[in-house]
mmCIF file of C-alpha atoms in Angstrom:
data_model
loop_
_atom_site.group_PDB
_atom_site.id
_atom_site.type_symbol
_atom_site.label_atom_id
_atom_site.label_comp_id
_atom_site.label_asym_id
_atom_site.label_seq_id
_atom_site.Cartn_x
_atom_site.Cartn_y
_atom_site.Cartn_z
ATOM 1 C CA MET A 1331 76.249 50.331 3.084
ATOM 2 C CA GLN A 1332 73.407 50.700 5.429
ATOM 3 C CA PHE A 1333 73.653 48.357 8.462
ATOM 4 C CA GLY A 1334 70.768 47.157 10.441
ATOM 5 C CA TYR A 1335 71.558 47.433 14.173
ATOM 6 C CA SER A 1336 70.172 47.553 17.760
ATOM 7 C CA GLU A 1337 71.339 47.742 21.238
ATOM 8 C CA THR A 1338 68.573 45.310 22.197
ATOM 9 C CA CYS A 1339 70.659 42.554 20.482
ATOM 10 C CA LEU A 1340 73.553 43.156 22.902
ATOM 11 C CA ALA A 1341 71.318 42.038 25.850
ATOM 12 C CA HIS A 1342 71.362 38.659 24.625
ATOM 13 C CA ASP A 1343 74.280 37.185 26.739
ATOM 14 C CA PRO A 1344 74.726 33.563 26.679
ATOM 15 C CA GLY A 1345 77.909 33.830 29.113
ATOM 16 C CA SER A 1346 81.509 35.027 29.096
ATOM 17 C CA ARG A 1347 82.903 31.611 27.632
ATOM 18 C CA HIS A 1348 80.306 31.402 24.996
ATOM 19 C CA PRO A 1349 81.567 32.060 21.456
ATOM 20 C CA GLU A 1350 78.309 33.904 20.375
ATOM 21 C CA SER A 1351 79.033 36.752 22.441
ATOM 22 C CA PRO A 1352 77.873 40.369 22.479
ATOM 23 C CA ASP A 1353 81.380 41.418 21.482
ATOM 24 C CA ARG A 1354 80.943 40.059 17.872
ATOM 25 C CA LEU A 1355 78.694 43.175 17.403
ATOM 26 C CA ARG A 1356 80.897 45.497 19.289
ATOM 27 C CA ALA A 1357 83.971 44.503 17.248
ATOM 28 C CA ILE A 1358 82.112 44.892 13.766
ATOM 29 C CA ARG A 1359 80.851 48.404 15.106
ATOM 30 C CA GLU A 1360 84.282 49.453 16.205
ATOM 31 C CA ARG A 1361 85.961 48.408 12.804
ATOM 32 C CA LEU A 1362 83.346 50.297 10.774
ATOM 33 C CA LYS A 1363 84.024 53.466 12.796
ATOM 34 C CA LYS A 1364 87.148 53.732 10.205
ATOM 35 C CA LYS A 1365 85.086 53.335 7.335
ATOM 36 C CA HIS A 1366 83.372 56.066 5.084
ATOM 37 C CA GLY A 1367 79.581 55.917 4.184
ATOM 38 C CA VAL A 1368 78.527 53.627 7.135
ATOM 39 C CA GLU A 1369 74.860 54.334 8.236
ATOM 40 C CA TYR A 1370 72.937 52.567 10.945
ATOM 41 C CA VAL A 1371 69.446 51.934 10.945
ATOM 42 C CA GLU A 1372 67.318 50.424 13.923
ATOM 43 C CA ALA A 1373 64.070 48.672 12.784
ATOM 44 C CA ASP A 1374 60.918 47.445 14.360
ATOM 45 C CA PRO A 1375 61.326 44.020 16.186
ATOM 46 C CA CYS A 1376 59.185 41.147 14.535
ATOM 47 C CA ASP A 1377 56.006 40.218 16.080
ATOM 48 C CA LEU A 1378 54.892 36.515 16.668
ATOM 49 C CA ASP A 1379 52.902 36.373 13.690
ATOM 50 C CA ALA A 1380 55.659 37.047 11.464
ATOM 51 C CA MET A 1381 58.005 34.552 12.951
ATOM 52 C CA ALA A 1382 55.062 32.012 13.064
ATOM 53 C CA ALA A 1383 54.987 32.197 9.372
ATOM 54 C CA VAL A 1384 58.173 29.848 9.392
ATOM 55 C CA HIS A 1385 58.151 28.594 12.701
ATOM 56 C CA ASP A 1386 55.708 26.521 14.796
ATOM 57 C CA ARG A 1387 53.773 28.960 17.088
ATOM 58 C CA GLU A 1388 53.799 26.578 20.023
ATOM 59 C CA TYR A 1389 57.834 26.365 19.900
ATOM 60 C CA LEU A 1390 57.864 30.232 19.641
ATOM 61 C CA GLU A 1391 55.703 30.688 22.710
ATOM 62 C CA SER A 1392 57.889 28.120 24.614
ATOM 63 C CA VAL A 1393 60.879 30.178 23.893
ATOM 64 C CA ARG A 1394 59.141 33.500 25.069
ATOM 65 C CA GLU A 1395 57.967 31.572 28.421
ATOM 66 C CA PHE A 1396 61.615 30.295 28.928
ATOM 67 C CA CYS A 1397 63.155 33.597 28.655
ATOM 68 C CA ALA A 1398 60.467 35.192 30.775
ATOM 69 C CA GLU A 1399 61.394 32.601 33.459
ATOM 70 C CA GLY A 1400 65.176 33.598 33.186
ATOM 71 C CA GLY A 1401 66.590 31.362 30.596
ATOM 72 C CA GLY A 1402 69.107 29.010 30.949
ATOM 73 C CA SER A 1403 70.552 26.087 28.633
ATOM 74 C CA TRP A 1404 68.195 25.376 26.040
ATOM 75 C CA ASP A 1405 70.551 22.617 24.938
ATOM 76 C CA PRO A 1406 74.420 22.145 25.268
ATOM 77 C CA ASP A 1407 75.306 24.930 22.868
ATOM 78 C CA THR A 1408 72.234 27.329 22.931
ATOM 79 C CA ALA A 1409 71.693 29.665 25.915
ATOM 80 C CA ALA A 1410 69.247 32.163 26.826
ATOM 81 C CA VAL A 1411 68.622 34.916 29.382
ATOM 82 C CA GLU A 1412 65.612 37.148 30.037
ATOM 83 C CA ALA A 1413 66.638 39.445 27.327
ATOM 84 C CA THR A 1414 67.066 36.676 24.858
ATOM 85 C CA TRP A 1415 63.301 36.903 23.479
ATOM 86 C CA ASP A 1416 63.509 40.568 22.636
ATOM 87 C CA ALA A 1417 66.749 40.227 21.125
ATOM 88 C CA ALA A 1418 65.587 37.353 18.908
ATOM 89 C CA ARG A 1419 62.661 39.302 17.943
ATOM 90 C CA GLN A 1420 64.748 42.350 17.149
ATOM 91 C CA SER A 1421 67.308 40.194 15.128
ATOM 92 C CA ALA A 1422 64.416 38.805 12.963
ATOM 93 C CA GLY A 1423 63.144 42.380 12.648
ATOM 94 C CA LEU A 1424 66.347 43.710 11.402
ATOM 95 C CA ALA A 1425 66.319 40.847 8.625
ATOM 96 C CA CYS A 1426 63.067 41.935 7.559
ATOM 97 C CA TRP A 1427 64.082 45.444 7.492
ATOM 98 C CA ALA A 1428 67.182 44.675 5.070
ATOM 99 C CA ALA A 1429 64.762 42.482 2.855
ATOM 100 C CA ASP A 1430 62.381 45.594 2.717
ATOM 101 C CA GLU A 1431 65.152 48.100 1.741
ATOM 102 C CA ALA A 1432 66.542 45.913 -0.769
ATOM 103 C CA LEU A 1433 63.157 45.503 -2.529
ATOM 104 C CA GLU A 1434 62.331 49.056 -2.246
ATOM 105 C CA GLY A 1435 65.334 49.722 -4.449
ATOM 106 C CA ALA A 1436 68.385 50.281 -1.895
ATOM 107 C CA THR A 1437 71.513 49.239 -3.976
ATOM 108 C CA GLY A 1438 75.195 49.990 -4.429
ATOM 109 C CA ARG A 1439 76.430 52.069 -1.403
ATOM 110 C CA GLU A 1440 73.024 51.965 0.098
ATOM 111 C CA THR A 1441 72.825 48.040 0.154
ATOM 112 C CA PRO A 1442 71.486 46.751 3.481
ATOM 113 C CA PHE A 1443 73.203 44.686 5.805
ATOM 114 C CA SER A 1444 71.371 43.292 9.160
ATOM 115 C CA ILE A 1445 73.807 42.810 11.714
ATOM 116 C CA GLY A 1446 71.329 41.251 14.382
ATOM 117 C CA ARG A 1447 72.090 38.610 16.858
ATOM 118 C CA PRO A 1448 71.285 35.954 17.910
ATOM 119 C CA PRO A 1449 72.036 34.248 14.408
ATOM 120 C CA GLY A 1450 69.272 32.175 12.937
ATOM 121 C CA HIS A 1451 70.182 29.628 10.187
ATOM 122 C CA HIS A 1452 70.329 26.619 12.653
ATOM 123 C CA ALA A 1453 66.793 27.132 14.092
ATOM 124 C CA VAL A 1454 64.740 24.490 12.559
ATOM 125 C CA TYR A 1455 60.568 24.935 12.265
ATOM 126 C CA ASP A 1456 60.218 23.747 15.829
ATOM 127 C CA ASP A 1457 63.335 23.738 17.914
ATOM 128 C CA ALA A 1458 66.288 25.959 18.555
ATOM 129 C CA MET A 1459 69.919 24.677 18.312
ATOM 130 C CA GLY A 1460 73.337 25.848 17.474
ATOM 131 C CA PHE A 1461 73.180 29.173 19.216
ATOM 132 C CA CYS A 1462 69.806 30.173 17.143
ATOM 133 C CA PHE A 1463 66.247 30.488 18.005
ATOM 134 C CA VAL A 1464 64.554 32.130 15.179
ATOM 135 C CA ASP A 1465 65.780 31.666 11.811
ATOM 136 C CA ASN A 1466 66.062 35.364 10.809
ATOM 137 C CA VAL A 1467 66.792 34.942 7.121
ATOM 138 C CA ALA A 1468 63.908 32.726 6.856
ATOM 139 C CA VAL A 1469 61.620 35.204 8.303
ATOM 140 C CA ALA A 1470 63.005 37.830 6.137
ATOM 141 C CA ALA A 1471 62.262 35.643 2.991
ATOM 142 C CA GLN A 1472 58.649 34.731 3.996
ATOM 143 C CA HIS A 1473 58.090 38.353 4.866
ATOM 144 C CA ALA A 1474 58.865 39.222 1.342
ATOM 145 C CA LEU A 1475 56.868 36.693 -0.275
ATOM 146 C CA ASP A 1476 53.974 37.531 2.033
ATOM 147 C CA HIS A 1477 53.761 41.204 1.386
ATOM 148 C CA ASP A 1478 51.901 41.925 -1.778
ATOM 149 C CA GLU A 1479 53.452 45.415 -2.230
ATOM 150 C CA HIS A 1480 56.830 43.890 -3.073
ATOM 151 C CA ASP A 1481 55.520 41.631 -5.875
ATOM 152 C CA VAL A 1482 57.823 38.981 -5.015
ATOM 153 C CA ASP A 1483 57.274 35.257 -6.211
ATOM 154 C CA ARG A 1484 60.729 33.883 -5.616
ATOM 155 C CA VAL A 1485 63.560 34.289 -3.142
ATOM 156 C CA ALA A 1486 67.014 32.751 -3.311
ATOM 157 C CA ILE A 1487 69.045 32.312 -0.259
ATOM 158 C CA VAL A 1488 73.080 31.753 -0.399
ATOM 159 C CA ASP A 1489 74.474 30.803 2.947
ATOM 160 C CA TRP A 1490 78.095 31.003 3.112
ATOM 161 C CA ASP A 1491 78.535 30.334 6.825
ATOM 162 C CA VAL A 1492 80.894 27.484 7.422
ATOM 163 C CA HIS A 1493 78.133 25.329 9.143
ATOM 164 C CA HIS A 1494 75.153 23.938 7.033
ATOM 165 C CA GLY A 1495 72.128 26.110 7.321
ATOM 166 C CA ASN A 1496 70.150 23.082 8.311
ATOM 167 C CA GLY A 1497 67.342 25.463 9.776
ATOM 168 C CA THR A 1498 66.853 27.354 6.581
ATOM 169 C CA GLN A 1499 66.929 24.189 4.614
ATOM 170 C CA ASP A 1500 64.382 22.253 6.984
ATOM 171 C CA ILE A 1501 61.963 25.384 6.759
ATOM 172 C CA PHE A 1502 61.802 25.591 2.940
ATOM 173 C CA TYR A 1503 62.829 21.977 1.797
ATOM 174 C CA ASP A 1504 59.477 21.267 0.355
ATOM 175 C CA ARG A 1505 58.873 24.928 -1.140
ATOM 176 C CA GLY A 1506 59.525 25.698 -4.684
ATOM 177 C CA ASP A 1507 59.396 29.481 -4.178
ATOM 178 C CA VAL A 1508 62.621 29.477 -2.020
ATOM 179 C CA PHE A 1509 65.937 28.258 -3.431
ATOM 180 C CA PHE A 1510 68.473 27.527 -0.528
ATOM 181 C CA VAL A 1511 72.203 27.251 -1.247
ATOM 182 C CA SER A 1512 74.411 26.319 1.355
ATOM 183 C CA LEU A 1513 78.396 26.273 1.158
ATOM 184 C CA HIS A 1514 79.834 24.791 4.347
ATOM 185 C CA GLU A 1515 82.566 22.528 5.771
ATOM 186 C CA LYS A 1516 81.780 18.767 5.212
ATOM 187 C CA GLY A 1517 81.206 16.946 8.434
ATOM 188 C CA LEU A 1518 81.112 19.836 10.543
ATOM 189 C CA TYR A 1519 78.250 20.522 13.066
ATOM 190 C CA PRO A 1520 75.086 20.039 12.610
ATOM 191 C CA GLY A 1521 76.376 17.061 10.241
ATOM 192 C CA THR A 1522 73.576 17.695 7.605
ATOM 193 C CA GLY A 1523 73.926 19.217 4.259
ATOM 194 C CA ALA A 1524 74.875 16.548 1.859
ATOM 195 C CA VAL A 1525 75.089 16.819 -1.870
ATOM 196 C CA ASP A 1526 71.944 14.663 -2.391
ATOM 197 C CA GLU A 1527 69.690 16.684 0.018
ATOM 198 C CA THR A 1528 68.317 18.617 -3.017
ATOM 199 C CA GLY A 1529 64.696 19.337 -1.810
ATOM 200 C CA GLU A 1530 61.300 17.396 -1.822
ATOM 201 C CA GLY A 1531 57.758 17.565 -3.217
ATOM 202 C CA ASP A 1532 57.218 21.042 -4.857
ATOM 203 C CA GLY A 1533 60.802 21.945 -3.719
ATOM 204 C CA GLU A 1534 62.714 19.027 -5.477
ATOM 205 C CA GLY A 1535 65.878 20.772 -6.882
ATOM 206 C CA THR A 1536 65.555 23.989 -4.941
ATOM 207 C CA THR A 1537 67.943 23.109 -2.223
ATOM 208 C CA MET A 1538 71.612 23.171 -3.096
ATOM 209 C CA ASN A 1539 74.222 22.003 -0.759
ATOM 210 C CA VAL A 1540 77.886 22.391 -1.528
ATOM 211 C CA PRO A 1541 79.819 20.498 1.319
ATOM 212 C CA MET A 1542 83.606 21.593 1.291
ATOM 213 C CA PRO A 1543 86.252 19.425 2.438
ATOM 214 C CA ALA A 1544 88.543 20.821 5.246
ATOM 215 C CA GLY A 1545 91.193 22.892 3.802
ATOM 216 C CA THR A 1546 89.395 24.501 0.811
ATOM 217 C CA ASP A 1547 90.624 27.784 0.120
ATOM 218 C CA ASP A 1548 89.366 30.688 -1.965
ATOM 219 C CA HIS A 1549 89.620 29.580 -5.491
ATOM 220 C CA GLU A 1550 87.102 26.690 -4.780
ATOM 221 C CA TYR A 1551 84.694 28.715 -3.166
ATOM 222 C CA LEU A 1552 84.885 30.985 -5.967
ATOM 223 C CA ALA A 1553 84.255 28.230 -8.511
ATOM 224 C CA ALA A 1554 81.202 26.856 -6.759
ATOM 225 C CA VAL A 1555 79.676 30.662 -6.834
ATOM 226 C CA GLU A 1556 80.941 30.991 -10.378
ATOM 227 C CA GLY A 1557 79.762 27.681 -11.652
ATOM 228 C CA PRO A 1558 76.809 25.882 -9.918
ATOM 229 C CA ILE A 1559 75.557 28.280 -7.842
ATOM 230 C CA THR A 1560 75.245 30.995 -10.711
ATOM 231 C CA ALA A 1561 73.962 28.660 -13.292
ATOM 232 C CA ALA A 1562 71.271 27.104 -10.784
ATOM 233 C CA LEU A 1563 70.176 30.587 -9.417
ATOM 234 C CA THR A 1564 70.261 32.361 -13.059
ATOM 235 C CA GLU A 1565 67.623 29.546 -13.890
ATOM 236 C CA PHE A 1566 65.790 30.041 -10.918
ATOM 237 C CA ASP A 1567 65.587 33.835 -11.332
ATOM 238 C CA PRO A 1568 64.927 35.388 -8.179
ATOM 239 C CA ASP A 1569 63.300 38.485 -7.102
ATOM 240 C CA LEU A 1570 65.277 38.681 -3.998
ATOM 241 C CA LEU A 1571 68.596 37.374 -3.301
ATOM 242 C CA LEU A 1572 69.525 37.015 0.494
ATOM 243 C CA ILE A 1573 73.131 36.491 1.795
ATOM 244 C CA SER A 1574 73.256 34.359 5.039
ATOM 245 C CA ALA A 1575 76.642 35.936 5.876
ATOM 246 C CA GLY A 1576 78.579 34.038 8.400
ATOM 247 C CA PHE A 1577 82.404 34.659 8.389
ATOM 248 C CA ASP A 1578 83.438 31.435 10.343
ATOM 249 C CA ALA A 1579 84.967 29.936 7.143
ATOM 250 C CA HIS A 1580 87.840 32.510 7.635
ATOM 251 C CA ARG A 1581 91.218 30.771 7.738
ATOM 252 C CA HIS A 1582 91.732 32.270 11.374
ATOM 253 C CA ASP A 1583 88.279 31.312 12.812
ATOM 254 C CA PRO A 1584 88.761 29.070 15.875
ATOM 255 C CA ILE A 1585 86.029 26.804 15.033
ATOM 256 C CA SER A 1586 86.514 25.653 11.696
ATOM 257 C CA ARG A 1587 89.059 24.243 9.045
ATOM 258 C CA ILE A 1588 88.030 26.120 5.628
ATOM 259 C CA ARG A 1589 91.097 28.329 4.569
ATOM 260 C CA LEU A 1590 89.101 31.381 3.361
ATOM 261 C CA SER A 1591 91.119 34.841 3.143
ATOM 262 C CA THR A 1592 89.495 38.021 3.995
ATOM 263 C CA GLU A 1593 89.712 38.903 0.675
ATOM 264 C CA ALA A 1594 87.502 35.969 -0.224
ATOM 265 C CA TYR A 1595 84.570 37.918 1.207
ATOM 266 C CA ALA A 1596 85.146 40.804 -1.161
ATOM 267 C CA LEU A 1597 85.208 38.269 -4.112
ATOM 268 C CA LEU A 1598 82.243 36.375 -2.823
ATOM 269 C CA THR A 1599 80.461 39.660 -2.455
ATOM 270 C CA ASP A 1600 81.482 40.931 -5.947
ATOM 271 C CA ARG A 1601 80.385 37.706 -7.612
ATOM 272 C CA LEU A 1602 76.939 37.619 -5.898
ATOM 273 C CA ARG A 1603 76.297 41.247 -6.507
ATOM 274 C CA THR A 1604 76.770 40.489 -10.164
ATOM 275 C CA LEU A 1605 74.426 37.525 -10.025
ATOM 276 C CA ALA A 1606 71.900 39.762 -8.473
ATOM 277 C CA ASP A 1607 72.326 42.623 -11.279
ATOM 278 C CA ASP A 1608 72.159 39.717 -13.847
ATOM 279 C CA THR A 1609 69.016 38.276 -12.466
ATOM 280 C CA ASP A 1610 67.330 41.750 -11.417
ATOM 281 C CA ALA A 1611 67.072 40.590 -7.936
ATOM 282 C CA ALA A 1612 67.437 42.867 -4.912
ATOM 283 C CA LEU A 1613 70.147 41.945 -2.560
ATOM 284 C CA ALA A 1614 70.626 42.115 1.362
ATOM 285 C CA PHE A 1615 72.838 40.585 3.689
ATOM 286 C CA VAL A 1616 71.981 39.025 7.176
ATOM 287 C CA LEU A 1617 74.689 38.330 9.742
ATOM 288 C CA GLU A 1618 75.088 34.542 10.727
ATOM 289 C CA GLY A 1619 78.333 33.352 12.417
ATOM 290 C CA GLY A 1620 82.020 34.375 12.842
ATOM 291 C CA TYR A 1621 83.824 33.961 16.226
ATOM 292 C CA GLY A 1622 87.230 35.334 15.816
ATOM 293 C CA LEU A 1623 86.452 39.236 16.771
ATOM 294 C CA ASP A 1624 88.993 40.653 14.624
ATOM 295 C CA VAL A 1625 88.454 38.590 11.689
ATOM 296 C CA LEU A 1626 84.858 38.791 11.769
ATOM 297 C CA ALA A 1627 85.175 42.663 12.137
ATOM 298 C CA ASP A 1628 87.625 42.814 8.947
ATOM 299 C CA SER A 1629 85.578 40.473 7.005
ATOM 300 C CA VAL A 1630 82.374 42.504 7.463
ATOM 301 C CA ALA A 1631 84.326 45.668 6.755
ATOM 302 C CA ILE A 1632 85.625 44.184 3.422
ATOM 303 C CA VAL A 1633 81.996 43.467 2.439
ATOM 304 C CA HIS A 1634 81.339 47.132 2.963
ATOM 305 C CA GLU A 1635 84.262 48.258 1.163
ATOM 306 C CA THR A 1636 83.359 46.365 -1.803
ATOM 307 C CA PHE A 1637 80.039 48.307 -2.045
ATOM 308 C CA ASP A 1638 82.029 51.547 -1.306
ATOM 309 C CA GLY A 1639 84.003 51.100 -4.554
ATOM 310 C CA ARG A 1640 87.045 48.817 -3.464
ATOM 311 C CA GLU A 1641 87.947 46.452 -6.487
ATOM 312 C CA PRO A 1642 88.517 42.932 -5.029
ATOM 313 C CA ILE A 1643 91.668 41.331 -5.629
ATOM 314 C CA ALA A 1644 91.877 37.647 -7.264
ATOM 315 C CA PRO A 1645 93.532 35.111 -5.318
ATOM 316 C CA ASP A 1646 97.275 34.216 -6.366
ATOM 317 C CA GLY A 1647 98.127 30.800 -7.941
ATOM 318 C CA GLU A 1648 95.949 28.145 -9.065
ATOM 319 C CA SER A 1649 93.323 25.798 -7.424
ATOM 320 C CA ASP A 1650 94.743 22.679 -5.785
ATOM 321 C CA GLY A 1651 91.526 20.902 -6.869
ATOM 322 C CA LYS A 1652 90.557 19.742 -3.225
ATOM 323 C CA ALA A 1653 86.898 20.376 -3.918
ATOM 324 C CA ALA A 1654 86.522 19.637 -7.981
ATOM 325 C CA SER A 1655 84.773 16.119 -6.908
ATOM 326 C CA THR A 1656 82.388 17.954 -4.784
ATOM 327 C CA LEU A 1657 81.689 20.649 -7.455
ATOM 328 C CA GLU A 1658 81.040 17.843 -10.107
ATOM 329 C CA ASP A 1659 78.695 15.912 -7.796
ATOM 330 C CA VAL A 1660 76.744 18.907 -7.085
ATOM 331 C CA LEU A 1661 76.373 19.747 -10.884
ATOM 332 C CA GLU A 1662 75.412 16.435 -11.502
ATOM 333 C CA ALA A 1663 72.908 16.570 -8.477
ATOM 334 C CA HIS A 1664 71.212 19.430 -10.145
ATOM 335 C CA ASP A 1665 71.597 18.500 -13.733
ATOM 336 C CA LEU A 1666 73.656 21.407 -14.730
ATOM 337 C CA ASP A 1667 76.045 21.612 -17.518
ATOM 338 C CA VAL A 1668 78.830 23.797 -16.574
ATOM 339 C CA ASP A 1669 82.499 23.350 -17.594
ATOM 340 C CA LEU A 1670 84.612 23.758 -14.331
ATOM 341 C CA GLY A 1671 87.692 23.523 -16.425
ATOM 342 C CA ASP A 1672 87.071 27.131 -17.437
ATOM 343 C CA LEU A 1673 86.741 28.354 -13.818
#
């Protein structure tokens, strides 16, 4: 894979006890040293206009001023230093680079994966929260839609981070040209992402939330992708599929209770790659969360290995049905006819 990366993103340092540490990127880079075919690309940072296409301009200017004055605690979870503004611009720029690469034909072993930070999917239209200042994947989606040379009419975003991508949902909730899917742990921060949050106005039906109960494992995540997600996105027929790739649903991540294995990320990657192929959509990945350094690094590496030719291994045993009622509710909310018994 091609990995979008910049040392600028290391300079955002919210403190030694903060889980969203520069060591996250260092751990990924160290793990990928052992892998064949890894390429790093540094992209241009986003300018204010590109970010203001999905965020309130006055809010962005307040973040810039906050950082210029030395930063501090924006809220109890979200901290900044002077370098945070440049890191946020760079992280958004890397996400745009990933979208551009995918739309220009990068596929297979050249598939782009942006590993910028700070992450973005909790940043709403006019506020920072949940470690996030700029919604990187939203900026990338809008960037793709706004550039005529890409000829993009519809973008799909699948967010498999364990936390609901409330910022991305907020930005596109009334839009019909972006279909947002969030797979997340029910009841976890920020507490949004119920099944009945499906969009409004022109966006009615283009938000899909799959709130998984604590303890959900690989089987149910695969059923969600192979069932309602594939059915809805096949009908939507996107030109670009962006993956908000957080890895904190791993069973060994310190801040969640979902029970995914490392192998699950290979399986999810494989299924979503097939979906992109079947809908003739360009495919790119954008890093979100993941706070256990070893499992974060291993999980990013297995996504890379999947594009480098490794065949994912199906999980042993059978589903315990923990999320069956959730998946049925999602199908009903989106009027989809899928037989979950076949999954």
